[in-house]
mmCIF file of C-alpha atoms in Angstrom:
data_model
loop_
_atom_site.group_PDB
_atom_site.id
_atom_site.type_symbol
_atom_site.label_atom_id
_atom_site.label_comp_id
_atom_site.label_asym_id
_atom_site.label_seq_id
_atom_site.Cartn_x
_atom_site.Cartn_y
_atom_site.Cartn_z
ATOM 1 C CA UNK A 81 -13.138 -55.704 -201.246
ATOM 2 C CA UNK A 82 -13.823 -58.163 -204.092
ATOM 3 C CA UNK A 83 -17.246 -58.778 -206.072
ATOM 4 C CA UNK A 84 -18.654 -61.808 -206.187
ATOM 5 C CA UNK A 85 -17.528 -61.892 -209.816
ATOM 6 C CA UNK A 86 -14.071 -61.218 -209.092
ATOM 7 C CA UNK A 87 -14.202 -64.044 -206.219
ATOM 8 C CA UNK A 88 -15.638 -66.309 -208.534
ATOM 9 C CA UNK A 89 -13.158 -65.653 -211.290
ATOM 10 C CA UNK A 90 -10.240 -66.876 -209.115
ATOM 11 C CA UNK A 91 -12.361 -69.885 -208.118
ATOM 12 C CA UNK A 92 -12.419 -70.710 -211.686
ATOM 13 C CA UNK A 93 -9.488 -69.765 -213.147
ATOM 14 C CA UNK A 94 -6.964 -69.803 -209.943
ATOM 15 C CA UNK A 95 -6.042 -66.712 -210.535
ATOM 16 C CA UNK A 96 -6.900 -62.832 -210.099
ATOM 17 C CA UNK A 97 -5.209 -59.101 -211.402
ATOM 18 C CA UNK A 98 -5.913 -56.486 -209.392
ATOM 19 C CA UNK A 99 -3.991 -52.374 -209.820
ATOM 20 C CA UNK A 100 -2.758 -51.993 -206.624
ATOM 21 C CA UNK A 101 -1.933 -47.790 -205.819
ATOM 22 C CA UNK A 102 1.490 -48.248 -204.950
ATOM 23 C CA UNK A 103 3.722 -44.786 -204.372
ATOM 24 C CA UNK A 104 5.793 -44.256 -207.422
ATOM 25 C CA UNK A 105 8.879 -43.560 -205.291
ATOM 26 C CA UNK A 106 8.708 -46.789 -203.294
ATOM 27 C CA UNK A 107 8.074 -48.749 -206.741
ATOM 28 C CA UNK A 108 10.933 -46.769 -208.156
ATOM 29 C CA UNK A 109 13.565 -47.345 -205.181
ATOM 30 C CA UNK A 110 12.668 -51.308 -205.220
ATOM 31 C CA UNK A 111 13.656 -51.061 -209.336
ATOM 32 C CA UNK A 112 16.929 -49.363 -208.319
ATOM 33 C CA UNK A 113 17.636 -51.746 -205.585
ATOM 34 C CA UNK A 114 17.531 -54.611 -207.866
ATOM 35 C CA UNK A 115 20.099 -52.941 -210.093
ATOM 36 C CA UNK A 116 22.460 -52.571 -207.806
ATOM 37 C CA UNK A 117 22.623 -56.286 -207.599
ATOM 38 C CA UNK A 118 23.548 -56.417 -210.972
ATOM 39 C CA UNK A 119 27.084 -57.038 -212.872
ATOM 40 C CA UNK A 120 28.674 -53.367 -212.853
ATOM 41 C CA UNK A 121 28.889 -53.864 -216.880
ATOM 42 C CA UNK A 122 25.020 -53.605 -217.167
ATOM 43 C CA UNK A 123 24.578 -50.070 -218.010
ATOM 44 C CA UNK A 124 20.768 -49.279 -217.096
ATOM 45 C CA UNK A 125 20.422 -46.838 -220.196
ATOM 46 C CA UNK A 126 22.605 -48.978 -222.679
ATOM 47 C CA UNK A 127 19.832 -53.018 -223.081
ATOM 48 C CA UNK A 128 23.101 -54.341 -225.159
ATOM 49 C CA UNK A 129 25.328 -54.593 -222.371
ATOM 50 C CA UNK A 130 23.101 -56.737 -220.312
ATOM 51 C CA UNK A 131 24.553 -59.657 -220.994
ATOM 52 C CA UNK A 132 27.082 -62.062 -219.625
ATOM 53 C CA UNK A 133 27.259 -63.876 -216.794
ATOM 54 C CA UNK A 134 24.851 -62.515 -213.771
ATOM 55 C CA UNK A 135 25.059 -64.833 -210.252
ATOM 56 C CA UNK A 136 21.580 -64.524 -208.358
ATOM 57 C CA UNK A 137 20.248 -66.228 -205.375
ATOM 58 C CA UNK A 138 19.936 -69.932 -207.897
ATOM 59 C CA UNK A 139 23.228 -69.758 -209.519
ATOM 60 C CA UNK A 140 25.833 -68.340 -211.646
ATOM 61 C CA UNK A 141 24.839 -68.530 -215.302
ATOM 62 C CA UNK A 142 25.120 -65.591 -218.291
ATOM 63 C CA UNK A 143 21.574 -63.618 -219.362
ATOM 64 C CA UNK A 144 21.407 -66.222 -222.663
ATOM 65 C CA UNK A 145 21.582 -69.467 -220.574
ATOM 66 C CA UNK A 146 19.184 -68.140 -218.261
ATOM 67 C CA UNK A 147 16.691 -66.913 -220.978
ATOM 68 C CA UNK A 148 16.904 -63.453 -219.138
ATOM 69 C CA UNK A 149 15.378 -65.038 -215.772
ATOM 70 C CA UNK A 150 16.642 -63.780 -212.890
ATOM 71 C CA UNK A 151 15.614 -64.305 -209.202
ATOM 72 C CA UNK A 152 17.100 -61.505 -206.245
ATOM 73 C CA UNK A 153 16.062 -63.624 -202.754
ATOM 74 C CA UNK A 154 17.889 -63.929 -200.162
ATOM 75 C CA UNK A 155 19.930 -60.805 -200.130
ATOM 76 C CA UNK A 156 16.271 -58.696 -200.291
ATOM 77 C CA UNK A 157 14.033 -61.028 -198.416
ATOM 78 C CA UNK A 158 14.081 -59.264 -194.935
ATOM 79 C CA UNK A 159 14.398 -55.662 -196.356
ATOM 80 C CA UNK A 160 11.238 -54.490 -194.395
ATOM 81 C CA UNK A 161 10.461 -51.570 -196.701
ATOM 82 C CA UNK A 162 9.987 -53.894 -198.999
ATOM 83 C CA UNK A 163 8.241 -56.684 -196.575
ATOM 84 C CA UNK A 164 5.872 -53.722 -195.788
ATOM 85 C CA UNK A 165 5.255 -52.917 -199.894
ATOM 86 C CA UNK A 166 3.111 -56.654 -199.573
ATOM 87 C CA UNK A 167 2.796 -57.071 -195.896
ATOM 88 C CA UNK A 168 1.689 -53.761 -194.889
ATOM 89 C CA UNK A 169 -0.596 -52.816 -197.970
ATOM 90 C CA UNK A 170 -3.890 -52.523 -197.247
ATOM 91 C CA UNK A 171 -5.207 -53.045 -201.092
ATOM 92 C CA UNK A 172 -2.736 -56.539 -200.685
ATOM 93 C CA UNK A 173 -4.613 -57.255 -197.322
ATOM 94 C CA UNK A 174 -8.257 -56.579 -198.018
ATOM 95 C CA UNK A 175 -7.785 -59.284 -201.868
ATOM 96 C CA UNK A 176 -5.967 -61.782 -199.059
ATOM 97 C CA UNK A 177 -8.849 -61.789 -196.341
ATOM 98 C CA UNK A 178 -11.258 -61.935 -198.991
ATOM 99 C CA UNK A 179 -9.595 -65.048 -200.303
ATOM 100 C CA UNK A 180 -8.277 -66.715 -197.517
ATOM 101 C CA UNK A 181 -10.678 -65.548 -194.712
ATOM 102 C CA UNK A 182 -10.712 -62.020 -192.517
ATOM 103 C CA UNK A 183 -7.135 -62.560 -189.977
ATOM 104 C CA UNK A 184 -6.810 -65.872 -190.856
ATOM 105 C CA UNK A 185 -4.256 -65.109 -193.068
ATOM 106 C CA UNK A 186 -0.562 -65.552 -191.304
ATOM 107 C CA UNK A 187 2.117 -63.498 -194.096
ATOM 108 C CA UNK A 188 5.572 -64.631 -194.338
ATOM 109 C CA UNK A 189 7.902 -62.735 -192.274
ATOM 110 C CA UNK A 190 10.062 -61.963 -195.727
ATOM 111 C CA UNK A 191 9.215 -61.750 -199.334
ATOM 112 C CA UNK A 192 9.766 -64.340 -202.118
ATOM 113 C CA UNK A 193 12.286 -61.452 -203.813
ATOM 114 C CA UNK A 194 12.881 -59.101 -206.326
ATOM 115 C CA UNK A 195 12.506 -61.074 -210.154
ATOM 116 C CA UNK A 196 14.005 -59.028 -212.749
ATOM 117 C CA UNK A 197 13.165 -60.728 -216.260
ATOM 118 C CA UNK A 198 16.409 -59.546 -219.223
ATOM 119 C CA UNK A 199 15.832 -59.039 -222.969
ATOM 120 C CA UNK A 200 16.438 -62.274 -224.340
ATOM 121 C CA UNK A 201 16.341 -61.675 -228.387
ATOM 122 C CA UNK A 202 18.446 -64.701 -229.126
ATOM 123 C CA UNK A 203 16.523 -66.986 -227.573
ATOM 124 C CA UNK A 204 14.357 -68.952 -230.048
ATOM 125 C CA UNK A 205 10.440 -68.564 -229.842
ATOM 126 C CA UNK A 206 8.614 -71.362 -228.716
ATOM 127 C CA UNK A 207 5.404 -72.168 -226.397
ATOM 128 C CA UNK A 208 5.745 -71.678 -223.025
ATOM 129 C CA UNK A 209 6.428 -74.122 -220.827
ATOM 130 C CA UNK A 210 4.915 -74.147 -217.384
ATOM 131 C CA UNK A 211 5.940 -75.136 -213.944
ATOM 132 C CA UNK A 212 4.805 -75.552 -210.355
ATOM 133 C CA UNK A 213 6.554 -73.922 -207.312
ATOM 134 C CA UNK A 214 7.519 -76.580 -204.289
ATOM 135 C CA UNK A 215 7.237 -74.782 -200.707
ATOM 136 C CA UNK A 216 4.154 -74.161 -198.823
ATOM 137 C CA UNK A 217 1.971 -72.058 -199.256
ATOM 138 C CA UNK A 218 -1.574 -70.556 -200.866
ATOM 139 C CA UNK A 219 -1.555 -67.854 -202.252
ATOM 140 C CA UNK A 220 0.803 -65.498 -204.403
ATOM 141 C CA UNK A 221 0.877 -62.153 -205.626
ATOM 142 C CA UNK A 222 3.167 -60.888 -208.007
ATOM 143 C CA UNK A 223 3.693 -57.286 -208.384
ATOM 144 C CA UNK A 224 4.552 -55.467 -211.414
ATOM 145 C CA UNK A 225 7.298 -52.790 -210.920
ATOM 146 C CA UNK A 226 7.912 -51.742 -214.378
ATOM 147 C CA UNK A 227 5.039 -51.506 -217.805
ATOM 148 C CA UNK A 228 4.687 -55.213 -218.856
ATOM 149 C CA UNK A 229 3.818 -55.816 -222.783
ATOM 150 C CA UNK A 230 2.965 -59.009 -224.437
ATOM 151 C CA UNK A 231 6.341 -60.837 -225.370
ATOM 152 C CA UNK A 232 7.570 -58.904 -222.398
ATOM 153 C CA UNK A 233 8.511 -61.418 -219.786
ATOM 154 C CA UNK A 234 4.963 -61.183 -218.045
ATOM 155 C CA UNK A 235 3.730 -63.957 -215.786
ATOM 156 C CA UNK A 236 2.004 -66.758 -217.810
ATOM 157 C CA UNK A 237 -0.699 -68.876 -216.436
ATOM 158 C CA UNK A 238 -2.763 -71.539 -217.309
ATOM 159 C CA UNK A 239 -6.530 -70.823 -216.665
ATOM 160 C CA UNK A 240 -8.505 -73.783 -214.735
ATOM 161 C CA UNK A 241 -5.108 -75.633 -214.338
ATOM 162 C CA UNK A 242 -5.145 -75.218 -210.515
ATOM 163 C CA UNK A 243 -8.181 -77.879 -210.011
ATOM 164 C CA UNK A 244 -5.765 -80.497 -212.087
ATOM 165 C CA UNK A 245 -2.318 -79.765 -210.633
ATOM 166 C CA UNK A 246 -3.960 -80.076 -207.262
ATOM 167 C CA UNK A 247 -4.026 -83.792 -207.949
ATOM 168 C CA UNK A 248 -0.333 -83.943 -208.394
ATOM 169 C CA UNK A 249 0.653 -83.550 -205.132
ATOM 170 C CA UNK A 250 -0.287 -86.332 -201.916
ATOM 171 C CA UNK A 251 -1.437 -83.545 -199.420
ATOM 172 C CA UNK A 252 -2.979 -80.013 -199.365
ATOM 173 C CA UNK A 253 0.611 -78.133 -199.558
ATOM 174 C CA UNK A 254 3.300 -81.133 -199.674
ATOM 175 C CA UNK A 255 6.314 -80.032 -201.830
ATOM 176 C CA UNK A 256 7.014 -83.363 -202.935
ATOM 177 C CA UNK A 257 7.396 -83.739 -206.578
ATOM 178 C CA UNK A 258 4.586 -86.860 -207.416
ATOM 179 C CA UNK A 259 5.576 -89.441 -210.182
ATOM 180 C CA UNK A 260 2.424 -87.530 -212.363
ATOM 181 C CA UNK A 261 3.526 -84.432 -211.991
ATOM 182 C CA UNK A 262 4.976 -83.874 -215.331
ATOM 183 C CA UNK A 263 2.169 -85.977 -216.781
ATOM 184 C CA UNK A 264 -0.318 -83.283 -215.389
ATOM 185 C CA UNK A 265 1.857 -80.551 -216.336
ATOM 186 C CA UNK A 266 2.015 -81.615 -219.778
ATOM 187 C CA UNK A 267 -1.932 -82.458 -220.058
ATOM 188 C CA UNK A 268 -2.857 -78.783 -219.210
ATOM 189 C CA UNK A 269 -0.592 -77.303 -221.047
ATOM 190 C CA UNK A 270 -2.339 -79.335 -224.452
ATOM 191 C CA UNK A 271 -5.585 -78.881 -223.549
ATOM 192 C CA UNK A 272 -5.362 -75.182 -221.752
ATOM 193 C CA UNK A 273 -4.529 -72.277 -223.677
ATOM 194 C CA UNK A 274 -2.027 -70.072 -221.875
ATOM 195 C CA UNK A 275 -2.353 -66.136 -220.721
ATOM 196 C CA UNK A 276 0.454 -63.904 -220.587
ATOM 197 C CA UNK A 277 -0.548 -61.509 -218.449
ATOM 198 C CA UNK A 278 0.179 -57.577 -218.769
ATOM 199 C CA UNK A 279 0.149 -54.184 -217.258
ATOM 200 C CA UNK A 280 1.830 -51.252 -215.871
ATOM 201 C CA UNK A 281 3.738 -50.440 -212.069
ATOM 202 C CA UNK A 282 1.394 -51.653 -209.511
ATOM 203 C CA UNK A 283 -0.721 -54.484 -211.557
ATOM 204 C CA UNK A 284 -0.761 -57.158 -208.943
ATOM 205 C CA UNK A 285 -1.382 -60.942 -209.797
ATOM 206 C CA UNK A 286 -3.106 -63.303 -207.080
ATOM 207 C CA UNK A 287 -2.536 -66.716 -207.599
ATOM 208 C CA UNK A 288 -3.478 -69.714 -206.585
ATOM 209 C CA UNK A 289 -0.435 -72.090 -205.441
ATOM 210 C CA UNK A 290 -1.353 -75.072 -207.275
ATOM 211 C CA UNK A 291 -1.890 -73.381 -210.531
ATOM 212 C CA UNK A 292 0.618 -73.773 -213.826
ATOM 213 C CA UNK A 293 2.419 -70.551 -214.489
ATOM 214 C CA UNK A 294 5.632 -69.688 -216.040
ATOM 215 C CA UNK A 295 7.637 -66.725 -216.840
ATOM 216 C CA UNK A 296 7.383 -65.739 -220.061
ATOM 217 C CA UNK A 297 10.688 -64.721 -222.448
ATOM 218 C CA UNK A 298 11.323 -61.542 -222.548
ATOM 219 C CA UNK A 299 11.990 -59.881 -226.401
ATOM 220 C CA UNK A 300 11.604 -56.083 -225.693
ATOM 221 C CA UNK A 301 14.182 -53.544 -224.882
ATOM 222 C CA UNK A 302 13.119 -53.529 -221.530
ATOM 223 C CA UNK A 303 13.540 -55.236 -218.578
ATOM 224 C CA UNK A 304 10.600 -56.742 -216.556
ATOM 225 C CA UNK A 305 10.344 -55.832 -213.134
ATOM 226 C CA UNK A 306 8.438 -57.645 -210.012
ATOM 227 C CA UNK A 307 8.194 -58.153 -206.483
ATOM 228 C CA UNK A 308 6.917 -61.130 -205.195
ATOM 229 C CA UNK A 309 5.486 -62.695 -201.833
ATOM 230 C CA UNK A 310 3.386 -65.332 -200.659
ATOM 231 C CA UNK A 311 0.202 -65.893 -197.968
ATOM 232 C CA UNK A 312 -0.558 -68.795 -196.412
ATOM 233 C CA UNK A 313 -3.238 -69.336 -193.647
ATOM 234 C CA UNK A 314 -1.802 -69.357 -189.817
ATOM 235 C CA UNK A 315 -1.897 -73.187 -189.715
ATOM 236 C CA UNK A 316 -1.426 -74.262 -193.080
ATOM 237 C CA UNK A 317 2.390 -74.934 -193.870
ATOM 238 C CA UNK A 318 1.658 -77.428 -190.451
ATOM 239 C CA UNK A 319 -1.367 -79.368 -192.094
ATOM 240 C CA UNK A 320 0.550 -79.728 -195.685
ATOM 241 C CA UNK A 321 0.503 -82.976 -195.491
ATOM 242 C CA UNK A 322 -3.155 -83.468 -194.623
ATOM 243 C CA UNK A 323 -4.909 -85.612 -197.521
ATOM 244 C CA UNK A 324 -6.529 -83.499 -199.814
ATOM 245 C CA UNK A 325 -10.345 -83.551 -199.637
ATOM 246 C CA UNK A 326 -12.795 -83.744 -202.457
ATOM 247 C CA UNK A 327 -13.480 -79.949 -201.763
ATOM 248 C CA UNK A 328 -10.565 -78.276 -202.706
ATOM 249 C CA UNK A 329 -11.739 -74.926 -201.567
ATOM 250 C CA UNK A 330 -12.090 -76.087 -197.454
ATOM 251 C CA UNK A 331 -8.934 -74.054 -196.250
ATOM 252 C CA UNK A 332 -10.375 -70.765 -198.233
ATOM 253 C CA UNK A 333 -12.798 -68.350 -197.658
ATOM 254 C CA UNK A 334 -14.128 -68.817 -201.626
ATOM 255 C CA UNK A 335 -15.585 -72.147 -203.511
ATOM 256 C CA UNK A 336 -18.010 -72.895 -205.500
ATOM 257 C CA UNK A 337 -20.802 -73.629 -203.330
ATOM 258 C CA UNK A 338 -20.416 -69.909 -201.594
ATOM 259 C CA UNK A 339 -19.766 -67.979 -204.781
ATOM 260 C CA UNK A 340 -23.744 -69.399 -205.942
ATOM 261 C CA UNK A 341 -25.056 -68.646 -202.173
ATOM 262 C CA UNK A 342 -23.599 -65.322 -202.174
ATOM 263 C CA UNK A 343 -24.839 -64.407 -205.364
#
C-alpha cells in the first residue's frame, strides 16, 4: 500500500520507484532468456564481443548504431511466466490499485518485453534526449533485472514533465503524434533537469504514460537488464480519444485535490 507521500510524489513528478521482492531464480531465468536471443558471438563473460549487428523485435542494426538499445517483444510477450512476474505480483498489484483505483485496473494480456541496454563506450557523451511512447495506455512499470549504476543505461525521466506532455496529444490516450509535440519535448527538456534512475534486481519504476523518459547510454561493463509492462484501466484504450479535461487526474485514483483531503 502507498503513503500519502508516495501517492503524492507520483502526482507531482509522474513517476514512482518502488523494490519489488522478486525470487532471484525467476529474475535470473528472465536474464538468461534474453540471452538466448542474442547473436551466438556475444559471449556473456567476454563485454568485447558484444558487438555487431543484433536484429530485435524494431530492426536489424549493430550494438554502435543502436547506442546499445535493444528491445526483445514479440518473441517474449506471451511467455506467461513472465506475464505472471508483472501480472501476477501482488507488490505490482497493490502500487497499480493504489494508482489507478482497487479492480479497476484491466492488465495487458502480454508484456511490453524484455529491454536489454549494451555497453556503448564509443558512443559520444551528450544530454539525454527524451521521448514519448505512442500506444495506449497509463501506467508503466519497468523492472530492473540486473544492478543499475549511474551512466549505466538506467531509465531517465523528466520530473513534472507529465502535466506538459499531456498537452501534446488531442485526447486522454490518442497515439497521434501532435504538430507540438517536439516543441513540448524540447521545452521540458530546457527547463527540467533529468533523473537517471538506479538500483539493483527488483527496483521497479511506475510511470506515468505521458511523462518524458528516455533510456539512458550505457558506459559500464555491464549490461542493463529490464522487464517491462503496462496497466491501463478496463475502459481506457476505448475512451483515448475522449478530450482531455482540465483535471488530468479524473481516470486515476490520485490528484491533487485527494492527496490534500487524505492528508
Amino acid at each position: 500500500m502507498l503513503t500519502n507521500d508516495e501517492k503524492a510524489a507520483f502526482v507531482r513528478d509522474g513517476y514512482l520507484v518502488k523494490k519489488l521482492d522478486i525470487p532471484a531464480e525467476d529474475i535470473q531465468r528472465a536474464v538468461d532468456l534474453t540471452w538466448s536471443f542474442t547473436p551466438p558471438s556475444f559471449d556473456r563473460a567476454l563485454p568485447e564481443t558484444w558487438t555487431g549487428m543484433v536484429e530485435d523485435s524494431c530492426h536489424a542494426k549493430t550494438i554502435s548504431q543502436r547506442r546499445g538499445r535493444v528491445k526483445y517483444r514479440e518473441c517474449v510477450r506471451k511467455e506467461k511466466w513472465l506475464v505472471d512476474m508483472i501480472f501476477d505480483n501482488a507488490e505490482v498489484l497493490s502500487v497499480v490499485d493504489d494508482l489507478l483505483g482497487a479492480g479497476l485496473a484491466g492488465p495487458r494480456q502480454y508484456i511490453r518485453g524484455l529491454y536489454p541496454n549494451f555497453p556503448s563506450p564509443t558512443t559520444k557523451k551528450r544530454g539525454h534526449q527524451g521521448h514519448m511512447d505512442h500506444h495506449p495506455f497509463q501506467l508503466g512499470v519497468n523492472i530492473y533485472l540486473s544492478e543499475i549504476e549511474q551512466d549505466g543505461g538506467g531509465f531517465v525521466v523528466w520530473p513534472g514533465s507529465h502535466k506538459v506532455m499531456r498537452n501534446a496529444f488531442a485526447g486522454k490516450a490518442s497515439v497521434e503524434k501532435g504538430p507540438q509535440l517536439q516543441s513540448m519535448m524540447e521545452k521540458c527538456e530546457a527547463e527540467i533537469a533529468p533523473i537517471e534512475l538506479t538500483g539493483g534486481p527488483g527496483t521497479a519504476v511506475f510511470w506515468h504514460h505521458r511523462l518524458l523518459h528516455a533510456a539512458s547510454t550505457n558506459y559500464t561493463r555491464s549490461v542493463r537488464h529490464a522487464l517491462l509492462g503496462d496497466f491501463l484501466r478496463h475502459d481506457f484504450e476505448a475512451r483515448a480519444d475522449e478530450p482531455q479535461g482540465a483535471d488530468m487526474w479524473s481516470e486515476w485514483a490520485v490528484g491533487e485535490e485527494r492527496i490534500v483531503s487524505a492528508a
